[in-house]
mmCIF file of C-alpha atoms and ligand atoms in Angstrom:
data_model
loop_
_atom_site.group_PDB
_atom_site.id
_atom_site.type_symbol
_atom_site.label_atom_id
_atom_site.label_comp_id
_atom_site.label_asym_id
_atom_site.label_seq_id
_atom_site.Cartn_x
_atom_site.Cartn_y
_atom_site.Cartn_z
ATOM 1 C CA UNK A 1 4.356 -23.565 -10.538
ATOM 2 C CA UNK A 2 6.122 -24.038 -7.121
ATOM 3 C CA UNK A 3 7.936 -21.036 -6.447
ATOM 4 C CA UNK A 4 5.725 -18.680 -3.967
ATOM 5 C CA UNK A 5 5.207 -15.123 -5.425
ATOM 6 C CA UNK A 6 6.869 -12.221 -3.682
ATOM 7 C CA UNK A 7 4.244 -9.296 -4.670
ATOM 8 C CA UNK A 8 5.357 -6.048 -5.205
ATOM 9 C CA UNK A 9 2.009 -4.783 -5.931
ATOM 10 C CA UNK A 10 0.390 -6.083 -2.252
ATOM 11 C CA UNK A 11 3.349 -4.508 -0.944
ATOM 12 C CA UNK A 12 3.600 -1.498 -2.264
ATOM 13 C CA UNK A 13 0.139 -0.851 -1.192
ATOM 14 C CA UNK A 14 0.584 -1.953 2.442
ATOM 15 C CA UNK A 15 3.658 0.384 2.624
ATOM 16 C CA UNK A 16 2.048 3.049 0.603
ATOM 17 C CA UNK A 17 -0.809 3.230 3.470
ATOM 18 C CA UNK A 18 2.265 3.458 6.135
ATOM 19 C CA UNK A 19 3.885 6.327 4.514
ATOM 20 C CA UNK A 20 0.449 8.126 4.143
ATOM 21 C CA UNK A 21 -0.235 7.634 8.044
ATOM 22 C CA UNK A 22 3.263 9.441 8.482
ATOM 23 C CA UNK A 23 2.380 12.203 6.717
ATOM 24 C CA UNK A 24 -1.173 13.079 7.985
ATOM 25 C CA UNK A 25 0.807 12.893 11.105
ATOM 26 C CA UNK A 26 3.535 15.086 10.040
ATOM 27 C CA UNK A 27 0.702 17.286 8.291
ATOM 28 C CA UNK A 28 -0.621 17.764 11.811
ATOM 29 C CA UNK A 29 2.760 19.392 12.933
ATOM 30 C CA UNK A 30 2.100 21.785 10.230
ATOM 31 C CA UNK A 31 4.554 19.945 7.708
ATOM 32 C CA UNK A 32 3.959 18.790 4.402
ATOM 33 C CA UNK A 33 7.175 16.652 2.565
ATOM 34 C CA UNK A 34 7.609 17.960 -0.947
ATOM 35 C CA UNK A 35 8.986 16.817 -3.995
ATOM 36 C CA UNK A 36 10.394 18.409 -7.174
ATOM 37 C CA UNK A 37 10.801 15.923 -10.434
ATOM 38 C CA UNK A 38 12.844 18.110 -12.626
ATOM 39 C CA UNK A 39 11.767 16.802 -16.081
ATOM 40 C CA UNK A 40 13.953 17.996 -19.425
ATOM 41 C CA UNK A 41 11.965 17.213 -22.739
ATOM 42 C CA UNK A 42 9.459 15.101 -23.813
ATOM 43 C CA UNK A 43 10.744 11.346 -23.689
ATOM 44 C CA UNK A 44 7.781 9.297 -23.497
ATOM 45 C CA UNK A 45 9.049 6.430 -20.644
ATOM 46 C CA UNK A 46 9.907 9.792 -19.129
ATOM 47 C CA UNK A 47 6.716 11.251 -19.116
ATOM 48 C CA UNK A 48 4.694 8.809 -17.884
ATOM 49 C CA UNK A 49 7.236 7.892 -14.991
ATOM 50 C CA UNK A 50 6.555 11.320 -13.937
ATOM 51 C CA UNK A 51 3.394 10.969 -14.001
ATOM 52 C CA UNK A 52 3.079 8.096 -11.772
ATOM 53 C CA UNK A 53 5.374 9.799 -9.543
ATOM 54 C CA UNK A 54 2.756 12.785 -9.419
ATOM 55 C CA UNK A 55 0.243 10.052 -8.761
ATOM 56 C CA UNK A 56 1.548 8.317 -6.173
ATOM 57 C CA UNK A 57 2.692 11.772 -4.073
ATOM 58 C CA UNK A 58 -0.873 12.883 -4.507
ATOM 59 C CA UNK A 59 -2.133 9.396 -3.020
ATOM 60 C CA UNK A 60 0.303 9.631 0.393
ATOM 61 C CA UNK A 61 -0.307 13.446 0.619
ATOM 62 C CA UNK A 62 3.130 14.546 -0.160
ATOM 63 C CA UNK A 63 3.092 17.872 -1.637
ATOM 64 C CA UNK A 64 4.646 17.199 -5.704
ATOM 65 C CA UNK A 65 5.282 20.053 -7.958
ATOM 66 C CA UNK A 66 7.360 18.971 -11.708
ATOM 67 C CA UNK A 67 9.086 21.440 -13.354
ATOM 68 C CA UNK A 68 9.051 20.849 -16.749
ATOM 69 C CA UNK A 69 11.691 22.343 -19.146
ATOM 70 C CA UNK A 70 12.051 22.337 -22.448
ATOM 71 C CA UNK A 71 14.840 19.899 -24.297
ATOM 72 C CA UNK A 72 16.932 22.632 -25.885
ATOM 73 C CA UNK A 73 17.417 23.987 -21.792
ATOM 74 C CA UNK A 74 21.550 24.670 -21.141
ATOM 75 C CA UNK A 75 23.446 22.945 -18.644
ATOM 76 C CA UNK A 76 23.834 25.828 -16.815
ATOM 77 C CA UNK A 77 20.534 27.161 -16.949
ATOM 78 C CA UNK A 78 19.261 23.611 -15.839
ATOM 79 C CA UNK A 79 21.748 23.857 -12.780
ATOM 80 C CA UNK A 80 20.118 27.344 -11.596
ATOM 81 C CA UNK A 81 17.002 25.501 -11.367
ATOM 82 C CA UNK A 82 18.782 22.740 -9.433
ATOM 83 C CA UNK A 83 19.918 25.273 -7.296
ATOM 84 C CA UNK A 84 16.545 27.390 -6.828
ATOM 85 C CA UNK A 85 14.693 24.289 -5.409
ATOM 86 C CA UNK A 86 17.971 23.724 -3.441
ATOM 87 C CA UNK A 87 16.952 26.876 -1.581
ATOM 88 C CA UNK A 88 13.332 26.514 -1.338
ATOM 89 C CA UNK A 89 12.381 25.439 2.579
ATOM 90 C CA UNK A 90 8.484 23.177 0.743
ATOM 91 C CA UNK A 91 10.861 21.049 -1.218
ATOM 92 C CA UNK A 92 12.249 18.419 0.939
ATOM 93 C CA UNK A 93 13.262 15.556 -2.097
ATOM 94 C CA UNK A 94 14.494 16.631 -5.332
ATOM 95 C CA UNK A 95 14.638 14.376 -8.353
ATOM 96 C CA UNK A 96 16.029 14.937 -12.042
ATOM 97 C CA UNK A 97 14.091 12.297 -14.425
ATOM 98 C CA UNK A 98 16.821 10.560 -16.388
ATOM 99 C CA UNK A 99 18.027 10.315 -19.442
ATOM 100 C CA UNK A 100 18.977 14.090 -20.122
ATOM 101 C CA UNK A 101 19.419 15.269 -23.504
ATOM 102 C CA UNK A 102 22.819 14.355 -24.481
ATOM 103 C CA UNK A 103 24.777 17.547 -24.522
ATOM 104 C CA UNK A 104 24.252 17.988 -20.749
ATOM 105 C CA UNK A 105 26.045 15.832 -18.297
ATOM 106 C CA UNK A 106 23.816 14.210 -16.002
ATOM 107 C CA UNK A 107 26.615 13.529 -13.275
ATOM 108 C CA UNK A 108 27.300 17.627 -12.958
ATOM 109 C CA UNK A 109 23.317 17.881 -12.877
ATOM 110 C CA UNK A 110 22.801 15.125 -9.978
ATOM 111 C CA UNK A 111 25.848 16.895 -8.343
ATOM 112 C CA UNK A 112 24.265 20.026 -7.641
ATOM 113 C CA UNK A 113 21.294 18.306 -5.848
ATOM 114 C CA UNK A 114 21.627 19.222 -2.107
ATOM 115 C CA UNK A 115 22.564 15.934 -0.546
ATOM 116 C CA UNK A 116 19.995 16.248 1.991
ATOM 117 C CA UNK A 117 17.143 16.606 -0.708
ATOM 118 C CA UNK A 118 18.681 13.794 -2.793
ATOM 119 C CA UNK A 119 15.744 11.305 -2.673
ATOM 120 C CA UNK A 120 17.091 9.304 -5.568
ATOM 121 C CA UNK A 121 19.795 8.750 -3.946
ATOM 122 C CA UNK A 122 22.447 9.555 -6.643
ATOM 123 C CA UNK A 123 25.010 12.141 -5.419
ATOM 124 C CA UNK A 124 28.503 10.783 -4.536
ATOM 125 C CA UNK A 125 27.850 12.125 -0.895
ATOM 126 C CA UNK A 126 24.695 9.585 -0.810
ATOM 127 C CA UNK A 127 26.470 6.981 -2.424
ATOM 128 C CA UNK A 128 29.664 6.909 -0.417
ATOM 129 C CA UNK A 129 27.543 6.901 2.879
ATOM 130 C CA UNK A 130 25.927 3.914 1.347
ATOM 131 C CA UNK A 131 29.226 2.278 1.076
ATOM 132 C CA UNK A 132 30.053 3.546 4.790
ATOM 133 C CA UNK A 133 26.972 2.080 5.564
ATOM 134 C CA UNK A 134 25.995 5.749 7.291
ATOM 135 C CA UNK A 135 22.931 6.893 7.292
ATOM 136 C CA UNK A 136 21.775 8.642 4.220
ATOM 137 C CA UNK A 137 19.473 8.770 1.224
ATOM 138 C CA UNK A 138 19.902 5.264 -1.057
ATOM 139 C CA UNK A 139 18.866 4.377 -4.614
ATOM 140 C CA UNK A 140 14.605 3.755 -4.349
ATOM 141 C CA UNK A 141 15.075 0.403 -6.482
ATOM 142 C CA UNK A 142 17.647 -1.224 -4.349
ATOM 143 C CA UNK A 143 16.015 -0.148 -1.126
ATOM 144 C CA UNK A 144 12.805 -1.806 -2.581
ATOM 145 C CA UNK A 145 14.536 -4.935 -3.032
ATOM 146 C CA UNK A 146 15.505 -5.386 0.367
ATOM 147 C CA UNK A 147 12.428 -4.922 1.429
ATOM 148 C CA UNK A 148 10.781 -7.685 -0.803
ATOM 149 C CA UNK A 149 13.926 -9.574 0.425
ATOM 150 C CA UNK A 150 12.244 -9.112 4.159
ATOM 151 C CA UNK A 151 8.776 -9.833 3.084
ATOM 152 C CA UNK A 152 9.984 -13.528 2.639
ATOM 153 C CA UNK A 153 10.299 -14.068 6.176
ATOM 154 C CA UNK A 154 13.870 -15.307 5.385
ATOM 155 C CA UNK A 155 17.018 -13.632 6.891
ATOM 156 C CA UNK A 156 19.595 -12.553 4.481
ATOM 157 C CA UNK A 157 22.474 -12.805 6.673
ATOM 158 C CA UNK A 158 24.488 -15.852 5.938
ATOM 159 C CA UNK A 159 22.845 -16.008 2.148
ATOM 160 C CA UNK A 160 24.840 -16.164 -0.912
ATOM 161 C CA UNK A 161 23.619 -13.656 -3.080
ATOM 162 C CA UNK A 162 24.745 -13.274 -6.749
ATOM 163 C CA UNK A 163 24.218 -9.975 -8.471
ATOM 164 C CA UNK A 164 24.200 -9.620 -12.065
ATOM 165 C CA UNK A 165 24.724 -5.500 -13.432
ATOM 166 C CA UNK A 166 26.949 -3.610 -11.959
ATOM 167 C CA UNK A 167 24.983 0.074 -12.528
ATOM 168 C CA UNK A 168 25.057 2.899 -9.749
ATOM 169 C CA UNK A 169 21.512 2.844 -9.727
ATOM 170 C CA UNK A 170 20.776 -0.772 -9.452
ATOM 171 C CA UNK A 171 24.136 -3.552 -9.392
ATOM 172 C CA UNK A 172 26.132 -1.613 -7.182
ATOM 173 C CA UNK A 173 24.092 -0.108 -4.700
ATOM 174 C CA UNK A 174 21.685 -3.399 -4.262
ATOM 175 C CA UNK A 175 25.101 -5.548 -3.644
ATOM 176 C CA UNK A 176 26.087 -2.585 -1.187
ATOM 177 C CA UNK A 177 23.119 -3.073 0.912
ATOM 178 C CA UNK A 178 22.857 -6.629 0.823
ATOM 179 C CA UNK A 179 26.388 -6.956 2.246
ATOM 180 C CA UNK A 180 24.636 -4.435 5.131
ATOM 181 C CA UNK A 181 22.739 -7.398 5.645
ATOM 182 C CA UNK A 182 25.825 -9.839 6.076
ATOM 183 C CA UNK A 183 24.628 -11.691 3.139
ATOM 184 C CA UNK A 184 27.954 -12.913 1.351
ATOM 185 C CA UNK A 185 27.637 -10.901 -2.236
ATOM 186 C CA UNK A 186 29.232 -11.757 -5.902
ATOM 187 C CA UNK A 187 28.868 -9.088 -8.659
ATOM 188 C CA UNK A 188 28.250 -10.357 -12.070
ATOM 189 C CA UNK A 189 28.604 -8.558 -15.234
ATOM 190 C CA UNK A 190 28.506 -8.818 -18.888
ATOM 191 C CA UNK A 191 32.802 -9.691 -18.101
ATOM 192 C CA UNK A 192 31.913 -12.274 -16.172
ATOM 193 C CA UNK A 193 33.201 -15.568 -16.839
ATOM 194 C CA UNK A 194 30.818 -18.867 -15.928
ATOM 195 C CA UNK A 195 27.885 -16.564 -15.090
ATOM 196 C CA UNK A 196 25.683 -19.811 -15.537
ATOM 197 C CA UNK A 197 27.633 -21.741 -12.753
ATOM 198 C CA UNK A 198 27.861 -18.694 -9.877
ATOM 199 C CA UNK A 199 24.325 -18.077 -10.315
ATOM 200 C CA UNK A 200 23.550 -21.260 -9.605
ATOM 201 C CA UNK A 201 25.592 -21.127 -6.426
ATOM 202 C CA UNK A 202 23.076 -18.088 -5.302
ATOM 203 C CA UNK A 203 20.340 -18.397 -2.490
ATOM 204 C CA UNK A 204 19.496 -15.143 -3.734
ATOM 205 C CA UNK A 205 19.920 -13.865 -7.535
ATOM 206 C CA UNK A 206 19.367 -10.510 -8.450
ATOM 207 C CA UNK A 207 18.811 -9.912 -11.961
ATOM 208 C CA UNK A 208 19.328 -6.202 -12.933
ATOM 209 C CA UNK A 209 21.203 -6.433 -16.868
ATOM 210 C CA UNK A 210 18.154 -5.282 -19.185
ATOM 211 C CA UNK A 211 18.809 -8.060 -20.705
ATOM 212 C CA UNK A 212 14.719 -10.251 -21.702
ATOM 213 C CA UNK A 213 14.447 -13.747 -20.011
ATOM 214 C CA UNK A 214 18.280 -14.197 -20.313
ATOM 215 C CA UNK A 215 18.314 -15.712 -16.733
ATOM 216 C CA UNK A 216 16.645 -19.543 -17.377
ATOM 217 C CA UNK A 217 15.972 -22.071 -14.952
ATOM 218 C CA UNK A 218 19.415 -23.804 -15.433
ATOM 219 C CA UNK A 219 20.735 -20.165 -13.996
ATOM 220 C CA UNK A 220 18.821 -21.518 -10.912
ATOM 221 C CA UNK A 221 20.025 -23.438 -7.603
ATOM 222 C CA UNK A 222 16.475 -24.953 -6.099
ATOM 223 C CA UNK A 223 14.577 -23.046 -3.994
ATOM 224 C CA UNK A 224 16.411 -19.744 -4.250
ATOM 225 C CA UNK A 225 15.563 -16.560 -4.109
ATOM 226 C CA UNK A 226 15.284 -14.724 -7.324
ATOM 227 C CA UNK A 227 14.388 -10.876 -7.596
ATOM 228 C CA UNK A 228 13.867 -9.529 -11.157
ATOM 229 C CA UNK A 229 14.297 -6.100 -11.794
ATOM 230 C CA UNK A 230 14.272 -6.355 -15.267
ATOM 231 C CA UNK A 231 12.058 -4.236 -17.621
ATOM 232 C CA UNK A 232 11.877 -5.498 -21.153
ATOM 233 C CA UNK A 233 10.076 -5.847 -23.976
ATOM 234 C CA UNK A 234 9.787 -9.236 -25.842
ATOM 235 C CA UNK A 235 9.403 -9.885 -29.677
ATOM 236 C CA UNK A 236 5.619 -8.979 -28.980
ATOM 237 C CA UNK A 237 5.961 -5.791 -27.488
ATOM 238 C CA UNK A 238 5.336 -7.734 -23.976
ATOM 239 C CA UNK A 239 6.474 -6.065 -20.711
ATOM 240 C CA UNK A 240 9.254 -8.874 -19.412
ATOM 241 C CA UNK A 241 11.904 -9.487 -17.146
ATOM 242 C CA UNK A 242 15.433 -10.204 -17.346
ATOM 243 C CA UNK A 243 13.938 -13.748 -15.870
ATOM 244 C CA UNK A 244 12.397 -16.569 -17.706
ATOM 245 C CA UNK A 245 9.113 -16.543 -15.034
ATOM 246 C CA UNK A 246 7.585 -19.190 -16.553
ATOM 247 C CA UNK A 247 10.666 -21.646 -16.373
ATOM 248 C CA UNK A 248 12.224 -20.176 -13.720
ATOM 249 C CA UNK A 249 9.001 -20.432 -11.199
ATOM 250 C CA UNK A 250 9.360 -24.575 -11.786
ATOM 251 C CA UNK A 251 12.717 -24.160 -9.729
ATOM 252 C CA UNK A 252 12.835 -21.306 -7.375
ATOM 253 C CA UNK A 253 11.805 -21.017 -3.737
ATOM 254 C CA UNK A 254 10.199 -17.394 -4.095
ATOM 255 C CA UNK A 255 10.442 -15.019 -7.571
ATOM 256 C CA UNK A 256 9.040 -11.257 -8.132
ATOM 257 C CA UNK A 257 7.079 -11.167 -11.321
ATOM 258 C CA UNK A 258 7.578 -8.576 -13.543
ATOM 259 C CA UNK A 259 5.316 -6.795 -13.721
ATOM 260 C CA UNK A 260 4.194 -6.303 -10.460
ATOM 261 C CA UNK A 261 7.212 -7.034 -8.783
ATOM 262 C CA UNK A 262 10.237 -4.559 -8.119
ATOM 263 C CA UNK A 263 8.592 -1.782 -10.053
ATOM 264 C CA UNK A 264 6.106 -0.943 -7.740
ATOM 265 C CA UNK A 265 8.148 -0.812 -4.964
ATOM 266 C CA UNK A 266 10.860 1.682 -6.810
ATOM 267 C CA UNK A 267 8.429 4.887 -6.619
ATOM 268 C CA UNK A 268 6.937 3.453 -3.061
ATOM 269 C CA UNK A 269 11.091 3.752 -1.851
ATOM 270 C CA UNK A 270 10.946 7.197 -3.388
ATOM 271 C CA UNK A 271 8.065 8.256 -1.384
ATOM 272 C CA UNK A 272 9.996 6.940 1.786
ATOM 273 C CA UNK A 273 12.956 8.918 0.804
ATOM 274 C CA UNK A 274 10.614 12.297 0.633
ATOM 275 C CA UNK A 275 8.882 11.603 4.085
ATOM 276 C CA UNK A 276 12.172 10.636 5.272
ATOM 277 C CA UNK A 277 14.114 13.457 3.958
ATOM 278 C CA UNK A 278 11.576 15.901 5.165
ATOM 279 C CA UNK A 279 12.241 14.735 9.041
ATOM 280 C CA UNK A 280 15.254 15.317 8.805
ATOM 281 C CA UNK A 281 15.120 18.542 7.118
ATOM 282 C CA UNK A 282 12.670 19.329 10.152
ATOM 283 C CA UNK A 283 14.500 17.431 12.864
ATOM 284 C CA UNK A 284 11.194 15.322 13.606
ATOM 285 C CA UNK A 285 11.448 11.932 14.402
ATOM 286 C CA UNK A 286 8.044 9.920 14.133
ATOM 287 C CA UNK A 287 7.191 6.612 16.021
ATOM 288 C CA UNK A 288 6.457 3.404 13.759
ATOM 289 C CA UNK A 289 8.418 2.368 10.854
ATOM 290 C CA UNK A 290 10.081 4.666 7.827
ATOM 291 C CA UNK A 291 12.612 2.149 6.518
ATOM 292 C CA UNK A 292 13.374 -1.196 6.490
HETATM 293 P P1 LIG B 1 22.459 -0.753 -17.035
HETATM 294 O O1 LIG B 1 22.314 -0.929 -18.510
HETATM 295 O O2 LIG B 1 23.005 0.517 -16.513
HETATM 296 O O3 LIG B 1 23.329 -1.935 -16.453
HETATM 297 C C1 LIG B 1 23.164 -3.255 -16.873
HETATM 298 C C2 LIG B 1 24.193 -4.105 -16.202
HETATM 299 O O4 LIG B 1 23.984 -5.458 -16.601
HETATM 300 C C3 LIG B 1 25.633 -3.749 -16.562
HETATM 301 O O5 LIG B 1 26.421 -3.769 -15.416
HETATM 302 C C4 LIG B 1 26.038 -4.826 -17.547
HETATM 303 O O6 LIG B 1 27.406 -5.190 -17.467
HETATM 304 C C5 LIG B 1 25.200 -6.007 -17.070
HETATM 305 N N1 LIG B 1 24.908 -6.932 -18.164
HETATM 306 C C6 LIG B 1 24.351 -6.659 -19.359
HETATM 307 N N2 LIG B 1 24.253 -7.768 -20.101
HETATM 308 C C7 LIG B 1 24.765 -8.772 -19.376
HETATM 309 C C8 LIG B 1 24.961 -10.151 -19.597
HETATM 310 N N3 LIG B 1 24.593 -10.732 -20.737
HETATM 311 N N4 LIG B 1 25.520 -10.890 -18.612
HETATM 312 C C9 LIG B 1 25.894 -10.317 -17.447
HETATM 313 N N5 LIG B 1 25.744 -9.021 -17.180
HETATM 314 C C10 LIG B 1 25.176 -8.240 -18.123
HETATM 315 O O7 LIG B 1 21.014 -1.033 -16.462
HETATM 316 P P2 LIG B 1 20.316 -0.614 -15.072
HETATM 317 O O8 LIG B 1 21.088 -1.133 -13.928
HETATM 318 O O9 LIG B 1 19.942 0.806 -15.119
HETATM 319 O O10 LIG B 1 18.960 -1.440 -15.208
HETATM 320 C C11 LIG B 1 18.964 -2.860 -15.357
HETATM 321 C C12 LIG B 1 17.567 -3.308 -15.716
HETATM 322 O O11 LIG B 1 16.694 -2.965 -14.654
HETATM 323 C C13 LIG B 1 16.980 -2.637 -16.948
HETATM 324 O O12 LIG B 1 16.135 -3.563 -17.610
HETATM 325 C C14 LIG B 1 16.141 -1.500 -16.382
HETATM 326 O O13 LIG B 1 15.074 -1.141 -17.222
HETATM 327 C C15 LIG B 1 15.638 -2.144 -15.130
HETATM 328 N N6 LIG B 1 15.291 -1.207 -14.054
HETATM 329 C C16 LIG B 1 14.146 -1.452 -13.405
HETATM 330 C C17 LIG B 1 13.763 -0.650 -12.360
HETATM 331 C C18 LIG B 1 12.510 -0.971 -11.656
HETATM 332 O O14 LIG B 1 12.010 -0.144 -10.912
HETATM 333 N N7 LIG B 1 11.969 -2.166 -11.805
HETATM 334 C C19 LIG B 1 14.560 0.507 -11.946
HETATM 335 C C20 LIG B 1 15.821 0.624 -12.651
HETATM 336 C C21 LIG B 1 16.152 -0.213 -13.682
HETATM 337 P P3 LIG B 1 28.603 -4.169 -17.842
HETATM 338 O O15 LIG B 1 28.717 -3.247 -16.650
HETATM 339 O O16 LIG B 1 29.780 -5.037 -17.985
HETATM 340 O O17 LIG B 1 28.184 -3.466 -19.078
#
């Protein structure tokens, strides 16, 4: 193996033990972020995403409360409870676990969410101050990624990066902030003609389709940069990337594993969006570091 190994587990913890130092000292001002994870149903990825959620407040001291409703819940009465923790002054993040049952739209749910509590980052407001590069509340997974991006010790401005998906949670928003960063950014998609040869033209590939170990080392210009965000299971049940690590660590300058790579750092973001949202709710600013 050559390719060093960016580890989203080491830093997840080191940022983890930031955010918690930022809240004891927030605590001492006599305010404690809060977050709300609205969960609909009983979906079992669901479920245990929310539970690590729960976990991972509890760890940093933010204050986590999950309301959970049953699947057969109306639109409308789900959007009363959207706008209940809207008005509650202890909830300072609020985020609906997705999917939602299919006969309520999830857009018109996420569009209620008070921008300013909108820790997932998903309103149009948020989004569109992404693109405006404004300040605001961004997607936890893409945020995460720059941050692994950082932990290289490598600047991003100047970079070619490729990015393959094109989802508002992931594709677009990731591409979005890497451009922030002056790296020069393609967007690849399942449309997208020669995906083979513009990958290979990336000093940074992000991988974000869904799609297990599609991405092989011919996909690969030496020594680049590749993130995975990929989660997938393989014929065996096995938890894998979109990358093929194995293959793809014989070529590549630095690679996130999966797992253990961009995972852990998508519910560290989200605890970062809580501590951050909460100063501003409060008008507090805090010495040291929030975000990137
Ligand atoms: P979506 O299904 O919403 O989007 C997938 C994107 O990949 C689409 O834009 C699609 O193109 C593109 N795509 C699919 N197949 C191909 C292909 N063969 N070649 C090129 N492009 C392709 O997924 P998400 O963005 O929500 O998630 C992507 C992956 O990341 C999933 O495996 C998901 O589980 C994982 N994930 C991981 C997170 C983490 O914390 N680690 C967080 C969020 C997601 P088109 O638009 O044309 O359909």
């Amino acid at each position: 193996m050559t390719a060093m190994l960016l580890n989203g587990k080491e830093l997840a913890k080191k940022r983890r033990s930031e955010i918690k130092t930022q809240v004891g000292r927030l605590k001492e001002m006599g305010i404690t972020p809060g977050l709300a994870v609205v969960l609909v149903g009983e979906n079992l990825a669901s479920v245990t995403y929310v539970r690590s959620k729960e976990k991972a407040c509890h760890e940093v001291g933010i204050y986590s409360e999950v309301i959970r409703l049953p699947e057969t819940i109306t639109e409308e009465e789900l959007l009363q409870v959207i706008e209940e923790l809207n008005r509650r002054e202890e909830i300072d993040g609020i985020l609906v676990q997705l999917p939602l049952p299919s006969h309520i739209r999830e857009q018109v749910v996420i569009n209620r969410i008070a921008v300013e509590k909108d820790v997932d980052g998903f309103t149009p407001v948020n989004q569109g101050k992404l693109l405006l590069n404004e300040k605001g509340l961004f997607p936890c997974t893409p945020l995460g990624i720059i941050d692994l991006l950082k932990e290289t010790g490598q600047s991003i401005a100047g970079k070619h990066a490729v990015v393959i998906g094109r989802s508002n949670i992931v594709g677009k928003p990731v591409s979005l902030l890497l451009l922030h960063q002056h790296a020069t950014v393609t967007m690849a998609h399942s449309r997208t003609v020669g995906l083979k040869q513009i990958a290979r033209e990336a000093d940074i590939l992000v991988a974000a389709m869904g799609q297990a170990k599609k991405i092989t080392s011919d996909y690969i210009k030496p020594g680049a940069i590749v993130i995975d965000v990929g989660i997938n299971r393989d014929e065996n049940g096995k938890l894998v990337g979109d990358v093929d690590f194995e293959a793809v660590c014989e070529v590549a300058g630095c690679i996130t594993p999966v797992p253990g790579g961009v995972g852990p750092m998508t519910i560290t973001m989200l605890l970062q969006n809580t501590l951050q949202a909460s100063l501003w709710n409060h008008h507090v600013e805090l010495a040291g570091r929030i975000d990137g």
